[in-house]
CSV table of N, CA and C in Angstrom, one decimal:
chain,number,residue,atom,x,y,z
A,1,VAL,N,92.3,98.7,144.1
A,1,VAL,CA,92.9,99.5,142.5
A,1,VAL,C,93.7,101.0,143.3
A,2,LEU,N,95.2,100.3,142.8
A,2,LEU,CA,96.3,101.5,143.2
A,2,LEU,C,96.3,102.2,142.1
A,3,VAL,N,96.8,103.2,143.0
A,3,VAL,CA,96.7,105.0,142.0
A,3,VAL,C,98.7,105.0,141.5
A,4,ASN,N,99.1,105.3,140.7
A,4,ASN,CA,100.9,105.0,139.8
A,4,ASN,C,101.6,104.1,141.3
A,5,PRO,N,101.4,103.1,141.3
A,5,PRO,CA,102.0,102.1,141.8
A,5,PRO,C,104.1,102.0,141.4
A,6,VAL,N,104.7,101.8,142.3
A,6,VAL,CA,105.8,101.5,142.5
A,6,VAL,C,106.5,100.4,143.4
A,7,VAL,N,107.1,99.7,141.7
A,7,VAL,CA,107.5,98.7,143.2
A,7,VAL,C,108.6,98.7,144.1
A,8,GLU,N,108.9,98.5,144.5
A,8,GLU,CA,110.1,98.7,146.2
A,8,GLU,C,110.4,97.9,146.0
A,9,SER,N,110.9,96.8,146.2
A,9,SER,CA,111.2,95.1,145.8
A,9,SER,C,110.4,94.1,145.4
A,10,ALA,N,111.0,93.2,144.8
A,10,ALA,CA,110.9,92.3,143.6
A,10,ALA,C,112.0,91.2,144.2
A,11,THR,N,111.6,90.1,144.4
A,11,THR,CA,112.9,88.7,144.9
A,11,THR,C,112.4,87.4,144.4
A,12,ARG,N,112.8,86.9,143.9
A,12,ARG,CA,112.5,85.2,143.7
A,12,ARG,C,112.1,84.9,142.7
A,13,LYS,N,112.8,85.1,141.4
A,13,LYS,CA,112.1,85.3,140.1
A,13,LYS,C,112.3,83.6,139.3
A,14,ASP,N,110.2,83.1,138.7
A,14,ASP,CA,109.9,82.4,138.4
A,14,ASP,C,109.4,82.3,137.0
A,15,LYS,N,109.9,81.0,136.2
A,15,LYS,CA,109.5,81.8,135.3
A,15,LYS,C,108.0,80.8,135.2
A,16,VAL,N,107.0,81.7,134.1
A,16,VAL,CA,105.9,80.6,134.3
A,16,VAL,C,105.1,81.1,133.2
A,17,ARG,N,103.9,80.7,132.8
A,17,ARG,CA,103.1,80.6,131.5
A,17,ARG,C,101.6,82.1,131.9
A,18,GLU,N,102.7,83.0,130.7
A,18,GLU,CA,101.2,83.5,130.7
A,18,GLU,C,100.9,83.9,129.9
A,19,GLY,N,99.1,84.5,129.9
A,19,GLY,CA,98.7,85.2,128.3
A,19,GLY,C,98.1,86.5,129.0
A,20,CYS,N,97.5,87.0,127.8
A,20,CYS,CA,96.7,88.3,128.5
A,20,CYS,C,95.8,88.1,127.4
A,21,MET,N,94.7,88.9,127.5
A,21,MET,CA,93.7,89.1,126.9
A,21,MET,C,93.5,90.3,125.7
A,22,SER,N,94.6,91.2,126.0
A,22,SER,CA,95.1,92.4,125.0
A,22,SER,C,96.1,91.8,123.3
A,23,VAL,N,96.1,89.8,124.4
A,23,VAL,CA,97.1,88.9,123.3
A,23,VAL,C,96.1,87.8,122.4
A,24,PRO,N,95.1,86.9,122.7
A,24,PRO,CA,94.5,86.5,122.9
A,24,PRO,C,94.3,85.4,122.3
A,25,ASP,N,95.7,85.2,121.4
A,25,ASP,CA,95.8,84.1,120.3
A,25,ASP,C,97.1,83.6,120.6
A,26,PHE,N,98.3,83.5,121.9
A,26,PHE,CA,99.4,83.8,122.1
A,26,PHE,C,99.6,83.4,123.8
A,27,THR,N,99.6,83.2,124.1
A,27,THR,CA,100.8,82.8,125.4
A,27,THR,C,102.2,83.0,125.2
A,28,GLY,N,102.9,82.7,126.8
A,28,GLY,CA,104.9,83.0,126.5
A,28,GLY,C,105.4,82.2,128.1
A,29,ASP,N,106.1,81.7,128.1
A,29,ASP,CA,107.1,81.8,129.9
A,29,ASP,C,107.5,82.8,129.9
A,30,VAL,N,106.8,83.7,130.5
A,30,VAL,CA,107.5,84.8,131.4
A,30,VAL,C,108.1,85.2,132.8
A,31,ARG,N,109.4,85.4,132.9
A,31,ARG,CA,110.4,84.8,134.1
A,31,ARG,C,110.1,86.8,135.2
A,32,ARG,N,109.6,86.7,136.7
A,32,ARG,CA,109.4,87.9,137.3
A,32,ARG,C,109.3,87.1,138.2
A,33,PRO,N,109.8,88.2,139.2
A,33,PRO,CA,109.9,87.9,141.0
A,33,PRO,C,108.1,87.0,141.3
A,34,SER,N,108.4,86.5,142.3
A,34,SER,CA,107.1,86.2,143.0
A,34,SER,C,106.8,86.0,144.0
A,35,ARG,N,107.7,87.5,144.9
A,35,ARG,CA,107.7,87.8,145.8
A,35,ARG,C,107.2,89.8,144.9
A,36,LEU,N,107.1,90.0,146.0
A,36,LEU,CA,106.3,91.6,145.4
A,36,LEU,C,106.3,92.7,146.6
A,37,VAL,N,106.7,93.8,147.3
A,37,VAL,CA,106.6,94.8,147.6
A,37,VAL,C,106.0,96.0,146.7
A,38,VAL,N,104.6,96.9,147.1
A,38,VAL,CA,104.9,97.9,145.6
A,38,VAL,C,103.8,98.8,146.6
A,39,ARG,N,104.4,100.0,146.9
A,39,ARG,CA,103.9,101.5,146.6
A,39,ARG,C,103.1,102.0,145.8
A,40,ALA,N,101.6,103.0,146.5
A,40,ALA,CA,100.8,103.0,145.5
A,40,ALA,C,99.9,103.5,146.7
A,41,PHE,N,99.0,104.9,145.6
A,41,PHE,CA,97.9,105.5,146.3
A,41,PHE,C,96.2,105.2,146.1
A,42,LEU,N,95.8,105.1,147.1
A,42,LEU,CA,94.6,105.3,147.1
A,42,LEU,C,93.6,105.8,146.2
A,43,PRO,N,92.1,105.2,145.2
A,43,PRO,CA,92.2,106.4,144.2
A,43,PRO,C,91.4,107.3,145.1
A,44,GLY,N,91.1,108.5,144.6
A,44,GLY,CA,90.8,109.1,144.8
A,44,GLY,C,91.1,109.9,146.3
A,45,SER,N,92.3,110.0,146.6
A,45,SER,CA,93.2,110.0,148.1
A,45,SER,C,94.5,110.6,148.0
A,46,THR,N,95.0,111.0,149.0
A,46,THR,CA,96.5,111.4,149.5
A,46,THR,C,96.9,110.2,149.7
A,47,GLU,N,96.6,108.9,150.2
A,47,GLU,CA,96.9,107.9,151.4
A,47,GLU,C,97.6,106.9,150.5
A,48,GLN,N,98.7,106.9,150.8
A,48,GLN,CA,99.9,106.3,150.2
A,48,GLN,C,99.4,104.4,151.5
A,49,VAL,N,99.6,103.6,150.5
A,49,VAL,CA,99.8,102.1,151.3
A,49,VAL,C,100.9,101.6,150.2
A,50,THR,N,101.4,100.6,151.7
A,50,THR,CA,102.1,99.6,151.2
A,50,THR,C,101.7,98.4,150.6
A,51,LEU,N,101.6,97.7,150.0
A,51,LEU,CA,101.6,96.0,149.1
A,51,LEU,C,102.7,95.4,149.1
A,52,GLN,N,102.3,93.7,150.3
A,52,GLN,CA,103.4,92.9,150.4
A,52,GLN,C,102.6,92.1,149.8
A,53,THR,N,102.8,90.8,148.6
A,53,THR,CA,102.5,89.9,148.2
A,53,THR,C,103.4,88.9,146.8
A,54,ASP,N,102.5,87.7,146.4
A,54,ASP,CA,103.5,86.6,146.8
A,54,ASP,C,101.8,86.2,145.3
A,55,ALA,N,103.4,84.9,144.4
A,55,ALA,CA,102.5,83.9,144.3
A,55,ALA,C,101.5,84.2,143.4
A,56,PHE,N,100.6,84.4,142.7
A,56,PHE,CA,100.2,84.5,141.4
A,56,PHE,C,99.8,85.8,141.5
A,57,GLU,N,99.3,86.4,142.4
A,57,GLU,CA,98.7,88.0,142.9
A,57,GLU,C,99.6,88.5,142.5
A,58,ALA,N,101.1,88.3,142.6
A,58,ALA,CA,103.0,89.3,142.5
A,58,ALA,C,102.7,89.4,141.0
A,59,ARG,N,102.5,88.0,140.0
A,59,ARG,CA,102.6,88.2,138.7
A,59,ARG,C,101.7,89.2,138.6
A,60,ALA,N,100.7,88.5,139.3
A,60,ALA,CA,99.3,90.1,138.0
A,60,ALA,C,99.0,91.0,138.4
A,61,ILE,N,99.8,91.7,139.4
A,61,ILE,CA,100.3,92.9,140.1
A,61,ILE,C,101.1,93.6,138.7
A,62,GLN,N,102.5,92.9,138.4
A,62,GLN,CA,103.7,93.2,137.8
A,62,GLN,C,102.9,93.2,136.3
A,63,HIS,N,102.5,92.4,135.8
A,63,HIS,CA,101.8,92.2,134.3
A,63,HIS,C,101.0,93.9,134.4
A,64,GLU,N,100.2,94.1,135.2
A,64,GLU,CA,99.4,95.7,135.2
A,64,GLU,C,100.0,96.4,134.9
A,65,ILE,N,101.1,96.4,136.3
A,65,ILE,CA,101.9,97.2,135.7
A,65,ILE,C,102.9,97.4,134.0
A,66,ASP,N,103.6,96.8,134.4
A,66,ASP,CA,103.6,96.3,132.6
A,66,ASP,C,102.6,97.5,131.6
A,67,HIS,N,101.3,96.5,131.6
A,67,HIS,CA,100.8,97.5,130.8
A,67,HIS,C,100.3,99.1,131.0
A,68,LEU,N,100.5,99.7,132.5
A,68,LEU,CA,100.8,100.8,132.7
A,68,LEU,C,101.8,102.2,132.1
A,69,ASP,N,102.7,101.2,132.0
A,69,ASP,CA,104.0,101.5,131.1
A,69,ASP,C,104.6,101.5,129.6
A,70,GLY,N,102.6,100.7,128.7
A,70,GLY,CA,102.9,100.8,127.2
A,70,GLY,C,103.7,99.2,127.2
A,71,LEU,N,103.5,98.7,128.1
A,71,LEU,CA,104.2,96.9,127.7
A,71,LEU,C,103.6,95.5,127.9
A,72,LEU,N,103.8,94.4,127.2
A,72,LEU,CA,102.8,93.5,126.4
A,72,LEU,C,103.6,92.2,127.5
A,73,PHE,N,102.5,91.5,127.7
A,73,PHE,CA,103.6,90.2,128.6
A,73,PHE,C,105.4,89.4,127.2
A,74,LEU,N,104.1,89.7,125.8
A,74,LEU,CA,105.3,88.7,124.5
A,74,LEU,C,106.6,89.8,124.8
A,75,ASP,N,106.6,91.0,125.3
A,75,ASP,CA,107.8,92.1,126.0
A,75,ASP,C,108.8,91.5,126.5
A,76,ARG,N,108.3,90.4,127.6
A,76,ARG,CA,108.7,89.9,128.4
A,76,ARG,C,109.1,88.5,128.6
A,77,VAL,N,108.3,87.8,127.4
A,77,VAL,CA,108.5,86.4,127.2
A,77,VAL,C,110.1,86.4,127.4
A,78,VAL,N,110.8,84.8,127.7
A,78,VAL,CA,112.0,84.4,128.0
A,78,VAL,C,112.8,84.2,126.7
A,79,GLY,N,112.3,84.4,125.4
A,79,GLY,CA,112.8,83.9,123.8
A,79,GLY,C,112.0,83.6,122.6
A,80,ALA,N,112.1,84.0,122.2
A,80,ALA,CA,110.6,83.4,120.5
A,80,ALA,C,110.2,82.2,120.9
A,81,HIS,N,111.4,81.6,121.0
A,81,HIS,CA,111.3,79.8,121.7
A,81,HIS,C,110.0,79.8,122.7
A,82,ALA,N,109.4,80.2,123.4
A,82,ALA,CA,108.8,80.4,124.5
A,82,ALA,C,107.1,81.4,124.3
A,83,VAL,N,107.0,81.4,122.9
A,83,VAL,CA,105.7,81.9,122.8
A,83,VAL,C,105.3,80.4,122.2
A,84,PHE,N,103.2,81.0,122.7
A,84,PHE,CA,102.9,78.8,122.2
A,84,PHE,C,101.5,79.7,121.7
A,85,PRO,N,100.8,79.0,121.1
A,85,PRO,CA,99.4,79.5,120.5
A,85,PRO,C,98.6,78.9,121.7
A,86,ARG,N,97.9,80.0,121.9
A,86,ARG,CA,96.5,79.6,123.0
A,86,ARG,C,95.5,78.2,122.4
A,87,ARG,N,95.9,77.2,124.0
A,87,ARG,CA,94.9,76.4,123.9
A,87,ARG,C,93.4,76.6,124.2
A,88,HIS,N,92.6,76.5,123.4
A,88,HIS,CA,91.1,76.5,123.1
A,88,HIS,C,90.3,75.4,124.1
A,89,TYR,N,90.3,75.7,125.4
A,89,TYR,CA,89.4,73.7,125.5
A,89,TYR,C,87.9,74.3,125.7
A,90,LEU,N,86.9,73.1,126.2
A,90,LEU,CA,85.3,73.1,125.7
A,90,LEU,C,85.1,73.5,127.0
């Protein structure tokens, strides 16, 4: 858990398909940095931490920070052509 996360640096943007339980019927192509440095506080303390991450974890952290800022992945899709119905598998 990170409290008040701030992105310090973000590099290497990649376009990847994202989905979210807030929008369960759609997915979309979102361009996000694949390397990330985030500064935040630990819950219930004044201890500040710096997290360096990449790949899926970097994307997930950015996705969740967007929620804190009131954004959904649909606000970041690369265009209307990049929104797709979610596929359901058995």
